[in-house]
Short mmCIF file of N, CA and C in Angstrom, two decimals:
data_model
loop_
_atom_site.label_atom_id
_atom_site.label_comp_id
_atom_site.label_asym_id
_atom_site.label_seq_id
_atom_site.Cartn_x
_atom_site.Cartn_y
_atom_site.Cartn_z
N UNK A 26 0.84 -1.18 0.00
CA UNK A 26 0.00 0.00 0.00
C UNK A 26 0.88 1.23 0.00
N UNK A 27 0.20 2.58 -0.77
CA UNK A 27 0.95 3.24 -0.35
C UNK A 27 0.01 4.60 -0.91
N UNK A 28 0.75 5.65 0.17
CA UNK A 28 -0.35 6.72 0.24
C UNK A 28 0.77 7.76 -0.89
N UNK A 29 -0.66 7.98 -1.64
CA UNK A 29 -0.63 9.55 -2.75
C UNK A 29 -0.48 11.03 -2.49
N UNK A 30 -1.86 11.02 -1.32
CA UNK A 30 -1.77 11.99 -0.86
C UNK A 30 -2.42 12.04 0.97
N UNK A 31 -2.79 12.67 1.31
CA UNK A 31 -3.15 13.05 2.47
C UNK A 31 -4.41 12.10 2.53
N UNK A 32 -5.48 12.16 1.44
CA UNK A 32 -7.08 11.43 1.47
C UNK A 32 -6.75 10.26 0.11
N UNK A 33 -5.64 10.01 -0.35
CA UNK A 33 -5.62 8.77 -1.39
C UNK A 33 -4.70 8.24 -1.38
N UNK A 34 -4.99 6.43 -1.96
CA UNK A 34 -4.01 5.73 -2.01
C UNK A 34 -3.92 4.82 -3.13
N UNK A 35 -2.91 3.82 -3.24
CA UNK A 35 -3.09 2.54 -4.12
C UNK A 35 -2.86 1.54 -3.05
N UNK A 36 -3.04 0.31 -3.88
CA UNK A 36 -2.72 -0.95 -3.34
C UNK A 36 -2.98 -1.48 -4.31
N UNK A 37 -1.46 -2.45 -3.99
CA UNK A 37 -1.12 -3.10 -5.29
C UNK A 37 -0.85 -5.00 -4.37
N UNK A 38 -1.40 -6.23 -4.38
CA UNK A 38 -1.31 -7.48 -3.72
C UNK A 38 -1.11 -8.66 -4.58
N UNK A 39 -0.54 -9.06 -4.42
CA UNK A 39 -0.52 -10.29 -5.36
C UNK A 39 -0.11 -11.85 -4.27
N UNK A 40 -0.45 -12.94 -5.26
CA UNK A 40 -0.42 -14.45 -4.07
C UNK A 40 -0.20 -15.15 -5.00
N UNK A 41 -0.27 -16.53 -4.16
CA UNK A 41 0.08 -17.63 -5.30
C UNK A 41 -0.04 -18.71 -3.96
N UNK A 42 -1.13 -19.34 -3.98
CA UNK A 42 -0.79 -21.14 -3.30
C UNK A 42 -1.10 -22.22 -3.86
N UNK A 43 -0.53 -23.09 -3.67
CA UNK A 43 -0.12 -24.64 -4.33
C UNK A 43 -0.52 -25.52 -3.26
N UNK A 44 -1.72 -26.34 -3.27
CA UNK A 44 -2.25 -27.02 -1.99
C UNK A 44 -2.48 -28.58 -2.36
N UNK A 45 -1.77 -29.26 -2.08
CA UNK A 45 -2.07 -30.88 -2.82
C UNK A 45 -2.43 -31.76 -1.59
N UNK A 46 -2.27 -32.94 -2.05
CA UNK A 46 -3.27 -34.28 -1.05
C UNK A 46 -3.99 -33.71 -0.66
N UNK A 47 -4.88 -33.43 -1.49
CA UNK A 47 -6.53 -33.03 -0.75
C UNK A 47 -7.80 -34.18 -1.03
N UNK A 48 -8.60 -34.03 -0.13
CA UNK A 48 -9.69 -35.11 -0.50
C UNK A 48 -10.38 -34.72 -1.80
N UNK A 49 -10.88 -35.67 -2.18
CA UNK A 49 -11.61 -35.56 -3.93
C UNK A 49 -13.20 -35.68 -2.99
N UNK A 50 -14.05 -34.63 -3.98
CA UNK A 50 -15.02 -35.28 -3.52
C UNK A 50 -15.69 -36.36 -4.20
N UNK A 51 -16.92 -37.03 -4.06
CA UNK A 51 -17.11 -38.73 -3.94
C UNK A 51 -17.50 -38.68 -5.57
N UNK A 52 -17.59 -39.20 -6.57
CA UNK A 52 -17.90 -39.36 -7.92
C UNK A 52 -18.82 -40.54 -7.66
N UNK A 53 -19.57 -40.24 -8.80
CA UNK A 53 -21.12 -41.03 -9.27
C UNK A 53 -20.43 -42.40 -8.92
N UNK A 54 -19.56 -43.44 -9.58
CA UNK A 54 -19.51 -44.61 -8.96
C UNK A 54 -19.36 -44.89 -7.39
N UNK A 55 -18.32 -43.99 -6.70
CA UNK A 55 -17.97 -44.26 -5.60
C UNK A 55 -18.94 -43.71 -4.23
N UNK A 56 -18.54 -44.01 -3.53
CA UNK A 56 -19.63 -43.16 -2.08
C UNK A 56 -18.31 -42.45 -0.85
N UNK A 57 -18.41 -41.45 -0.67
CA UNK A 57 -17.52 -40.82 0.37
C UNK A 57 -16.14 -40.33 -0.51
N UNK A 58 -15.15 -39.49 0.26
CA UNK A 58 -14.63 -38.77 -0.20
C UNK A 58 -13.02 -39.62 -0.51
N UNK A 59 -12.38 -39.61 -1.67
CA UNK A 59 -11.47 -40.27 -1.49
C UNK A 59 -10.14 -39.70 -1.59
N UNK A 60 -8.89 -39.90 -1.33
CA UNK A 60 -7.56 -39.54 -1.10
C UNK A 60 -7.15 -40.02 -2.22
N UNK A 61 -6.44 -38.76 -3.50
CA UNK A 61 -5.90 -39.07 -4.23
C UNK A 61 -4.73 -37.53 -4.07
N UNK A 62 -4.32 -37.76 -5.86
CA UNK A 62 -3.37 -36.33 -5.97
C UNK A 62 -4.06 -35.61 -6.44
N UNK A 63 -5.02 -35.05 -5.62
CA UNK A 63 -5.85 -34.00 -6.14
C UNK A 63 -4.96 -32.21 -5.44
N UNK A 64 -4.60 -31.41 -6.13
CA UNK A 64 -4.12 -30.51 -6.17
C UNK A 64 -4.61 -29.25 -6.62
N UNK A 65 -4.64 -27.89 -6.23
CA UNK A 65 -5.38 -26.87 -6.63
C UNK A 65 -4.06 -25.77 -6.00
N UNK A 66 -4.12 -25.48 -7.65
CA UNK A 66 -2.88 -24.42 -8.12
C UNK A 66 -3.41 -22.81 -7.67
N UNK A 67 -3.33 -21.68 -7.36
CA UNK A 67 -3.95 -20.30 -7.48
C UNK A 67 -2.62 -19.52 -7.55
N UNK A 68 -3.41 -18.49 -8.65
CA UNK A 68 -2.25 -17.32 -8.56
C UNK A 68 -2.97 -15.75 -8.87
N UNK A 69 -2.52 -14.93 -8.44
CA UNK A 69 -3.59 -13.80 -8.89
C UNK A 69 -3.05 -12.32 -8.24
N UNK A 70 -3.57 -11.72 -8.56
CA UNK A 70 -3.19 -10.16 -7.89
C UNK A 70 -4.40 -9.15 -7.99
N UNK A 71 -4.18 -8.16 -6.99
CA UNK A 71 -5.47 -7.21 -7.09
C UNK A 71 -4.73 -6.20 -7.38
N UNK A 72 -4.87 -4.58 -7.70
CA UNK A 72 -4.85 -3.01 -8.03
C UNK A 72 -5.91 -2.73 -7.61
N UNK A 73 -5.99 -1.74 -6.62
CA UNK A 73 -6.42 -0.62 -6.31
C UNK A 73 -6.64 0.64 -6.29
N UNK A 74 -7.39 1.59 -5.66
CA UNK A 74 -7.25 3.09 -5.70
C UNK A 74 -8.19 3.26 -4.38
N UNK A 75 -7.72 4.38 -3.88
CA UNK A 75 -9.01 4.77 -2.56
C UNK A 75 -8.85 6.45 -1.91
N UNK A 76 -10.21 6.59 -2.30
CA UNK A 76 -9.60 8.38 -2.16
C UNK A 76 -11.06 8.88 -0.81
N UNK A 77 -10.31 9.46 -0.21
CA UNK A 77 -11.58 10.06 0.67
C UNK A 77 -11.91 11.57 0.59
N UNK A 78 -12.60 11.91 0.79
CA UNK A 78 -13.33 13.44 1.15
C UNK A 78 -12.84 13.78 2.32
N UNK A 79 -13.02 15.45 2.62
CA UNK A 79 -13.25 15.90 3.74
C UNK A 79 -13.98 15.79 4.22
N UNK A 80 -15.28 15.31 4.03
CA UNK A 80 -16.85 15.11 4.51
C UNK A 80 -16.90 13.72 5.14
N UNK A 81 -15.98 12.79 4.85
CA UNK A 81 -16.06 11.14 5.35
C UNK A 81 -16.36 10.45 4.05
N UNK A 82 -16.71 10.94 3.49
CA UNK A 82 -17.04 9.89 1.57
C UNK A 82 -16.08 9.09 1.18
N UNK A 83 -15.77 8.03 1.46
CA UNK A 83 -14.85 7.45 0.89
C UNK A 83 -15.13 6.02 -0.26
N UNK A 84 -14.05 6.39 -1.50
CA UNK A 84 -14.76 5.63 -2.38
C UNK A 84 -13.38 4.99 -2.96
N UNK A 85 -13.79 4.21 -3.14
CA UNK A 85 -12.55 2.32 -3.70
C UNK A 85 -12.87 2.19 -5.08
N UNK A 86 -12.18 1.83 -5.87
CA UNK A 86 -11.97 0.88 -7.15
C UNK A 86 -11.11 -0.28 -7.12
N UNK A 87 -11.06 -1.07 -7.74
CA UNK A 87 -9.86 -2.30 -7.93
C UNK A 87 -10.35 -3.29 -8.74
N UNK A 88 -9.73 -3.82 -9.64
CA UNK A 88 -9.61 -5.22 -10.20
C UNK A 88 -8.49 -6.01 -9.88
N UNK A 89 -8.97 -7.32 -9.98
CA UNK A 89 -8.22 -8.36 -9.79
C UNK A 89 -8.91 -9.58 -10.64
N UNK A 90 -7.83 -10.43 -10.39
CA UNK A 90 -7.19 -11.61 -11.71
C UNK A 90 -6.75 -12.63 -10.53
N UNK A 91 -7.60 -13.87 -11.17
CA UNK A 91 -7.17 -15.09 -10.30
C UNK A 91 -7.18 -15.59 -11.15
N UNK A 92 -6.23 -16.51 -11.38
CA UNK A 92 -6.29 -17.88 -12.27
C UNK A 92 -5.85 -19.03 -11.67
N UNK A 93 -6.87 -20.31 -11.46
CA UNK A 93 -6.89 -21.70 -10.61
C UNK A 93 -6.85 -22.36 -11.60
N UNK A 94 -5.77 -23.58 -11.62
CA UNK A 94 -5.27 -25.23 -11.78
C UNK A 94 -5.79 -25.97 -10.88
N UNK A 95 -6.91 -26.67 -11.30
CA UNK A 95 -7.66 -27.60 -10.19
C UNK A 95 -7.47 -29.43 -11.18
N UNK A 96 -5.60 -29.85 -10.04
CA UNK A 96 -6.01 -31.06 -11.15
C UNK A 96 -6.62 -32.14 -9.88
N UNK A 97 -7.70 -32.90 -10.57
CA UNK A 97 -8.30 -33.94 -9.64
C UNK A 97 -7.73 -35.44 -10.87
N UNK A 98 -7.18 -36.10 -9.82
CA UNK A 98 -6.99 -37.41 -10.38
C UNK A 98 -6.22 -37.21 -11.93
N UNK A 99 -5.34 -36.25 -12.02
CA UNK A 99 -4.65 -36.07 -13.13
C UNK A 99 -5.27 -35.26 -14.07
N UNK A 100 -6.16 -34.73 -14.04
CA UNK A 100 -7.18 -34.08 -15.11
C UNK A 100 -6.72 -32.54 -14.86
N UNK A 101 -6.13 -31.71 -15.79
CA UNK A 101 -6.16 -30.57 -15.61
C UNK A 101 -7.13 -29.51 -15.98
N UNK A 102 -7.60 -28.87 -14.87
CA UNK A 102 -8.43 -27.44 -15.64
C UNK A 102 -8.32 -26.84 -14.68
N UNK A 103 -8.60 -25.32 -15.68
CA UNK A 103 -8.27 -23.97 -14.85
C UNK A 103 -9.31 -23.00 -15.08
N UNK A 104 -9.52 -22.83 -14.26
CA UNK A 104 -10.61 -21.18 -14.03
C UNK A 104 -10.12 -20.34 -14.05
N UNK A 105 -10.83 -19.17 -14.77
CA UNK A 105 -9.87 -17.63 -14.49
C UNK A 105 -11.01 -16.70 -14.02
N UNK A 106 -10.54 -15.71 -13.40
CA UNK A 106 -11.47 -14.50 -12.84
C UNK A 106 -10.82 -13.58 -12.95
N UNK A 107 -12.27 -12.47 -13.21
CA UNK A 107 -11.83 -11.07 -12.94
C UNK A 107 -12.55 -10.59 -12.96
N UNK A 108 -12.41 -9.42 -11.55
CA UNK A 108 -13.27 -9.22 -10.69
C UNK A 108 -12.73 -7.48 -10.34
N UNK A 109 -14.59 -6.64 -10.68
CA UNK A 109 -13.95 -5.36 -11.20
C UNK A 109 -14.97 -5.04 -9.50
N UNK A 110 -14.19 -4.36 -8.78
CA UNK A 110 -15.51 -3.58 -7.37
C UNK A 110 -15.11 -1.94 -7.65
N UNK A 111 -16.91 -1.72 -7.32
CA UNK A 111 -16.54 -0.13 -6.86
C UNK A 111 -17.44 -0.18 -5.66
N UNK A 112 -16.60 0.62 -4.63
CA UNK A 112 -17.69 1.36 -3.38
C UNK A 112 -17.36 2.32 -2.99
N UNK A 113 -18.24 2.73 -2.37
CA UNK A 113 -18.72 4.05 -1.85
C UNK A 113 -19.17 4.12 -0.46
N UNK A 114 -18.31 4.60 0.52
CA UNK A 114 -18.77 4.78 1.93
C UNK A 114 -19.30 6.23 1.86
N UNK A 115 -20.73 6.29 2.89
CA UNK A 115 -21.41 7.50 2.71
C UNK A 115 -21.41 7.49 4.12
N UNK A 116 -21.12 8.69 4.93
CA UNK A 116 -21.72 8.73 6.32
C UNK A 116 -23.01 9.60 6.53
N UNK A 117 -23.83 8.90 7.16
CA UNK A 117 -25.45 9.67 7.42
C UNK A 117 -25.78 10.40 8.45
N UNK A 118 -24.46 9.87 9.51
CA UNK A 118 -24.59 10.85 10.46
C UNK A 118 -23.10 10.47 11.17
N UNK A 119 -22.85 11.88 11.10
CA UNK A 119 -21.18 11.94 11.53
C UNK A 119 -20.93 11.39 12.41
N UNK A 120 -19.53 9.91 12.41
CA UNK A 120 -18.56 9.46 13.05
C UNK A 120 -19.83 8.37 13.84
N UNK A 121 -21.11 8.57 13.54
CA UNK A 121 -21.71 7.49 14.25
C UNK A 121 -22.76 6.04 13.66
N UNK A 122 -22.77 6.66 11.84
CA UNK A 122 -23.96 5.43 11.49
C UNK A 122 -23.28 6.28 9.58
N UNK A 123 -22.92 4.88 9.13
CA UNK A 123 -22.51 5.18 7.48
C UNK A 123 -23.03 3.88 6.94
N UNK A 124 -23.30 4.08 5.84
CA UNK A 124 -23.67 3.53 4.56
C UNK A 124 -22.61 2.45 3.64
N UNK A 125 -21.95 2.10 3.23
CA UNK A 125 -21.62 1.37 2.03
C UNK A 125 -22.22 0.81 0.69
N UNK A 126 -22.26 0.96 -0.34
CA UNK A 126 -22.60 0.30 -1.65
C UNK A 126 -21.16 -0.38 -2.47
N UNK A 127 -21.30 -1.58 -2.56
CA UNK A 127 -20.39 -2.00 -3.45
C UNK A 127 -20.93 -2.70 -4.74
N UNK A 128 -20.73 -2.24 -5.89
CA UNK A 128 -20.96 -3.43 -6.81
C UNK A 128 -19.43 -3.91 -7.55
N UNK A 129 -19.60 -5.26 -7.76
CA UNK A 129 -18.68 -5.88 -8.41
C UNK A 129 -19.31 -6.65 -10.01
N UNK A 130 -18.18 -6.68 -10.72
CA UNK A 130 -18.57 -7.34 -11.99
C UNK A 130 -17.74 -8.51 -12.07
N UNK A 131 -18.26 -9.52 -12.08
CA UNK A 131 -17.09 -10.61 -12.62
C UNK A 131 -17.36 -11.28 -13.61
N UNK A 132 -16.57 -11.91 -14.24
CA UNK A 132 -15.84 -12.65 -15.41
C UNK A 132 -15.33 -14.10 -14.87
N UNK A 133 -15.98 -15.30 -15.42
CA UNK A 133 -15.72 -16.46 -15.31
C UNK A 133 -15.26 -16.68 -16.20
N UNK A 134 -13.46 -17.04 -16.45
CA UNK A 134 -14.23 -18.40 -17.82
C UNK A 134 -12.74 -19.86 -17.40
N UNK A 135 -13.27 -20.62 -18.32
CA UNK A 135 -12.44 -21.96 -17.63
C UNK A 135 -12.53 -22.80 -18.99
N UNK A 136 -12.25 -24.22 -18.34
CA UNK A 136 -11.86 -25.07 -19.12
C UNK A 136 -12.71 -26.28 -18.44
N UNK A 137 -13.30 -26.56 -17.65
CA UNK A 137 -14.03 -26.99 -16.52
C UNK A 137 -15.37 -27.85 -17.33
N UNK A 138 -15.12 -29.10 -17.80
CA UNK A 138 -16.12 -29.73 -19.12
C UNK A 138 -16.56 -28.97 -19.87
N UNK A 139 -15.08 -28.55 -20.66
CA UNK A 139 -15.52 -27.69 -21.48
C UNK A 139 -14.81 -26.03 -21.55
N UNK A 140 -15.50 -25.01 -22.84
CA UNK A 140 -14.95 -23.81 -22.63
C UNK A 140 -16.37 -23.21 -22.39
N UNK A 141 -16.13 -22.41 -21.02
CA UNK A 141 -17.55 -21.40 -21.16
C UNK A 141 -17.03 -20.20 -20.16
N UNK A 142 -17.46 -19.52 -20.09
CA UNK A 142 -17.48 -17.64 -20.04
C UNK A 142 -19.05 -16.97 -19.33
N UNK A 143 -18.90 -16.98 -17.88
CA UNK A 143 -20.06 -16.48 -17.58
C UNK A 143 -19.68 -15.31 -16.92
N UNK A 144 -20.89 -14.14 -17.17
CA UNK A 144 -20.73 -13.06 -15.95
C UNK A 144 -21.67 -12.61 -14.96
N UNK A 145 -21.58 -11.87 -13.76
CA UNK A 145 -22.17 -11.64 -12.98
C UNK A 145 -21.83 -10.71 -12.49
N UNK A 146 -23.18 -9.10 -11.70
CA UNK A 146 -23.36 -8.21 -11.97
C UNK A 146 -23.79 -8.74 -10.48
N UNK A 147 -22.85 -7.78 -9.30
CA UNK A 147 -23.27 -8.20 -7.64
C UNK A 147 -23.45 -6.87 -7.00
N UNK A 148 -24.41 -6.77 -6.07
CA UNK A 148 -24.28 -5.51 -5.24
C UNK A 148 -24.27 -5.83 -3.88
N UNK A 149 -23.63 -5.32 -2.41
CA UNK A 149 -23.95 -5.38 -1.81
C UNK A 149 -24.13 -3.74 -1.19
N UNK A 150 -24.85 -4.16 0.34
CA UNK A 150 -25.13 -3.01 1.11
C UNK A 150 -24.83 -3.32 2.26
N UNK A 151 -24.32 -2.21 2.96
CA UNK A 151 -24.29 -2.50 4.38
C UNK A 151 -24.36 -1.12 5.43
N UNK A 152 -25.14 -1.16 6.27
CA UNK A 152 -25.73 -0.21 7.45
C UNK A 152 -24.51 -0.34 7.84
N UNK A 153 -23.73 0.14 9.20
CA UNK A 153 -22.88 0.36 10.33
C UNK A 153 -22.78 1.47 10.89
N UNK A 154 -22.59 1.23 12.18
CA UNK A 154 -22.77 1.97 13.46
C UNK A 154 -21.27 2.21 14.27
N UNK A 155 -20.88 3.32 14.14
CA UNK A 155 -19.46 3.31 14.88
C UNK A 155 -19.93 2.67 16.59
N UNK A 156 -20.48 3.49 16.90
CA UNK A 156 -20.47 2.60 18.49
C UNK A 156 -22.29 3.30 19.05
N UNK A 157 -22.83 2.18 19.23
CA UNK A 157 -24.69 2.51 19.80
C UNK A 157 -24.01 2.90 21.35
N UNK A 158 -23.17 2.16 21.88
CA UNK A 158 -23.03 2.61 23.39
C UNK A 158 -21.32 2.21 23.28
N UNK A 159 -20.72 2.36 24.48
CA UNK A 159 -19.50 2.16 24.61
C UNK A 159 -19.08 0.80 24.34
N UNK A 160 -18.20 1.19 23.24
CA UNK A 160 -17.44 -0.55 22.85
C UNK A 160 -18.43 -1.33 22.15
N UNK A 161 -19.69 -0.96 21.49
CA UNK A 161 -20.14 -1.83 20.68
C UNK A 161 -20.51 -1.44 19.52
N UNK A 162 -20.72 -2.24 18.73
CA UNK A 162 -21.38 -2.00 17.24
C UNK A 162 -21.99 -2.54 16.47
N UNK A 163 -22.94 -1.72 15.85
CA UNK A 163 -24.00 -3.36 14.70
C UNK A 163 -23.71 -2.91 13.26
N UNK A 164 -23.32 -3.98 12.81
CA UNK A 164 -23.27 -3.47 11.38
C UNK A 164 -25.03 -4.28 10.43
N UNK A 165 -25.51 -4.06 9.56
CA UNK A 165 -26.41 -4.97 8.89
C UNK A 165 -25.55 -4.69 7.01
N UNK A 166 -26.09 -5.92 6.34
CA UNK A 166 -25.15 -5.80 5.12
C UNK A 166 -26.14 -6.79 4.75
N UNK A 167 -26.69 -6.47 3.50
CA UNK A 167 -27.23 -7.34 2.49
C UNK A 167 -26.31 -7.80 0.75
N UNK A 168 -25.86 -8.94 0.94
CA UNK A 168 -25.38 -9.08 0.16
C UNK A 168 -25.84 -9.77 -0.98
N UNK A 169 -25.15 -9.39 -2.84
CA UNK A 169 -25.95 -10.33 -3.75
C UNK A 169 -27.03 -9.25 -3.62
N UNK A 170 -27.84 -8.10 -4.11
CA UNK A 170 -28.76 -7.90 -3.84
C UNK A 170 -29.49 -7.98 -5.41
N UNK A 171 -28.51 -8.33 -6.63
CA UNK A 171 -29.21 -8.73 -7.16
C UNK A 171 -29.54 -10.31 -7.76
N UNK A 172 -29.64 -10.99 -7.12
CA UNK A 172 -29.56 -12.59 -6.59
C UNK A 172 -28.83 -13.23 -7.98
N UNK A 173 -27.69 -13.28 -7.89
CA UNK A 173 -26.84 -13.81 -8.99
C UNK A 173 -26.57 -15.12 -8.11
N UNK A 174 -26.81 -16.20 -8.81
CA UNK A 174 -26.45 -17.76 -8.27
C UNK A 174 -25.16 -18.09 -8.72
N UNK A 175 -24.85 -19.33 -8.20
CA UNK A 175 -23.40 -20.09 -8.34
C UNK A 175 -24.17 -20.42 -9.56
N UNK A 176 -22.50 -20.50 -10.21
CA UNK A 176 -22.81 -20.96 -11.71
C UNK A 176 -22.23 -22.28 -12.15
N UNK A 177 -23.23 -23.27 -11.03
CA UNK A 177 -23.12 -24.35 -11.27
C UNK A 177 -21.84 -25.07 -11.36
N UNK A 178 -21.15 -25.57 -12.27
CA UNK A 178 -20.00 -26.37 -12.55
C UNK A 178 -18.80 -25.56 -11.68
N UNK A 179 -18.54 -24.43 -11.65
CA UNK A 179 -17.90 -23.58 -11.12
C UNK A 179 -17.77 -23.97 -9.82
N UNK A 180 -16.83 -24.65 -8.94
CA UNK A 180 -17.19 -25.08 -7.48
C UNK A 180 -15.96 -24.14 -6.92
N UNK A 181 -15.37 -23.42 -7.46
CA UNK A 181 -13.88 -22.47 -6.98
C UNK A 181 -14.54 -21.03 -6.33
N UNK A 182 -15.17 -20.78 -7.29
CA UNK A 182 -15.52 -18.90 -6.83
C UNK A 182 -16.10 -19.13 -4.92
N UNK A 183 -15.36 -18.16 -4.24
CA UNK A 183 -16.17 -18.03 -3.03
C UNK A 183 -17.03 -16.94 -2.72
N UNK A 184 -16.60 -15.54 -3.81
CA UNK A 184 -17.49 -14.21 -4.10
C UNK A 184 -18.88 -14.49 -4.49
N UNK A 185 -19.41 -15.69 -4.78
CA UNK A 185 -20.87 -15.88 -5.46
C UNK A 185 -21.67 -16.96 -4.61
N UNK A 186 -22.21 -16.27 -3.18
CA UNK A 186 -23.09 -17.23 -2.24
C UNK A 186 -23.70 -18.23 -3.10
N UNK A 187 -23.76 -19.55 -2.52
CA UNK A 187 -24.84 -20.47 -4.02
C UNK A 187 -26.05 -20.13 -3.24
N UNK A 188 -26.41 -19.76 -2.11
CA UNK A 188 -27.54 -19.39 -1.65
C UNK A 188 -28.64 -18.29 -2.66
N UNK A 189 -27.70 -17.31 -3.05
CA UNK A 189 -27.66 -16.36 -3.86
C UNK A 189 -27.91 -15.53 -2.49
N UNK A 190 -29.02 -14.26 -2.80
CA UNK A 190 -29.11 -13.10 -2.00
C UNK A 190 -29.10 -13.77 0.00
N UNK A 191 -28.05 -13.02 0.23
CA UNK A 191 -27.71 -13.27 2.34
C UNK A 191 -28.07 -11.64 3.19
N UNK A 192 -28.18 -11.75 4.12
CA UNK A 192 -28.49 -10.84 4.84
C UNK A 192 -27.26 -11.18 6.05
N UNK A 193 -26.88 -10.39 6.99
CA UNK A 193 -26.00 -10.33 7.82
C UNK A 193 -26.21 -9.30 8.92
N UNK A 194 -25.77 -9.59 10.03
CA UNK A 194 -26.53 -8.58 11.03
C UNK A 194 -25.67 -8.76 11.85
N UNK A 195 -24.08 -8.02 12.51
CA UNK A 195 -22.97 -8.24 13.06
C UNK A 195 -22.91 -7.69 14.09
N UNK A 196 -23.02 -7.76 15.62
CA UNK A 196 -22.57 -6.96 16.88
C UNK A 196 -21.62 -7.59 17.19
N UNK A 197 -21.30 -6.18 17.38
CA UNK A 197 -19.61 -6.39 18.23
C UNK A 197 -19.58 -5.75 19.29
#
């Protein structure tokens, strides 16, 4: 990370893990989970930007790029993502109750039985409360608000509840 100016910044992250002997899960002949060389490759990076107001407005951009090697039982395929967010923190009442809107766009595509390319168009929201009394806080956040589902074959993405639309209601 690193600061621009006084109210802006970047951030720039990148990763990479390599996770093998993992359980497979159970396939149509078999029943329960079995121990093979099942392995799942990731590599990816995010870019950022984040600039605030004098007023408390603070608003984010970033994309990021993942690309997963998921080999099960020798079979290679890879998923790729990219994943565009913007938000916007609004405060409604100073230093004590703000707003958030985020929407994100993502980009599926893989190799995963097959070549296919899906996208999805996500919003969330979320209420928060700097502190109702001393030392506590509630946040509420509706996420998915426009109920985009798991896209099926896709079992990697963790950004896309298969529930589709969640609600969340956090004291601290």
């Amino acid at each position: 990370e690193q600061s621009l100016s006084e109210r802006s910044g970047v951030r720039l992250a990148a990763y990479r893990y390599d996770a093998s002997g993992l359980l497979m899960q159970p396939t149509a002949q078999g029943t329960g989970a079995e121990s093979a060389s099942a392995r799942v490759d990731t590599t990816g990076f995010e870019l950022g930007m984040e600039r605030r107001t004098f007023n408390g407005v603070r608003g984010r951009v970033s994309y990021a790029w993942q690309e997963t090697a998921d080999w099960l039982a020798g079979a290679s395929n890879s998923v790729g993502q990219h994943l565009t967010k913007l938000s916007v923190d609004v405060p409604i009442l100073a230093k004590s109750l703000t707003t958030s809107f985020e929407l994100q766009h993502l980009n599926v595509a893989g190799a995963v039985a097959g070549s296919y390319e899906r996208e999805f168009l996500i919003g969330n929201l979320t209420l928060a409360s700097a502190a109702v009394t001393r030392g506590t806080r509630i946040s509420f956040a509706m996420h998915n608000l426009f109920d985009a589902t798991d896209p099926g074959r896709v079992s990697l993405l963790s950004v896309i509840p298969a529930e589709g639309r969640t609600l969340r209601l956090d004291v601290t």
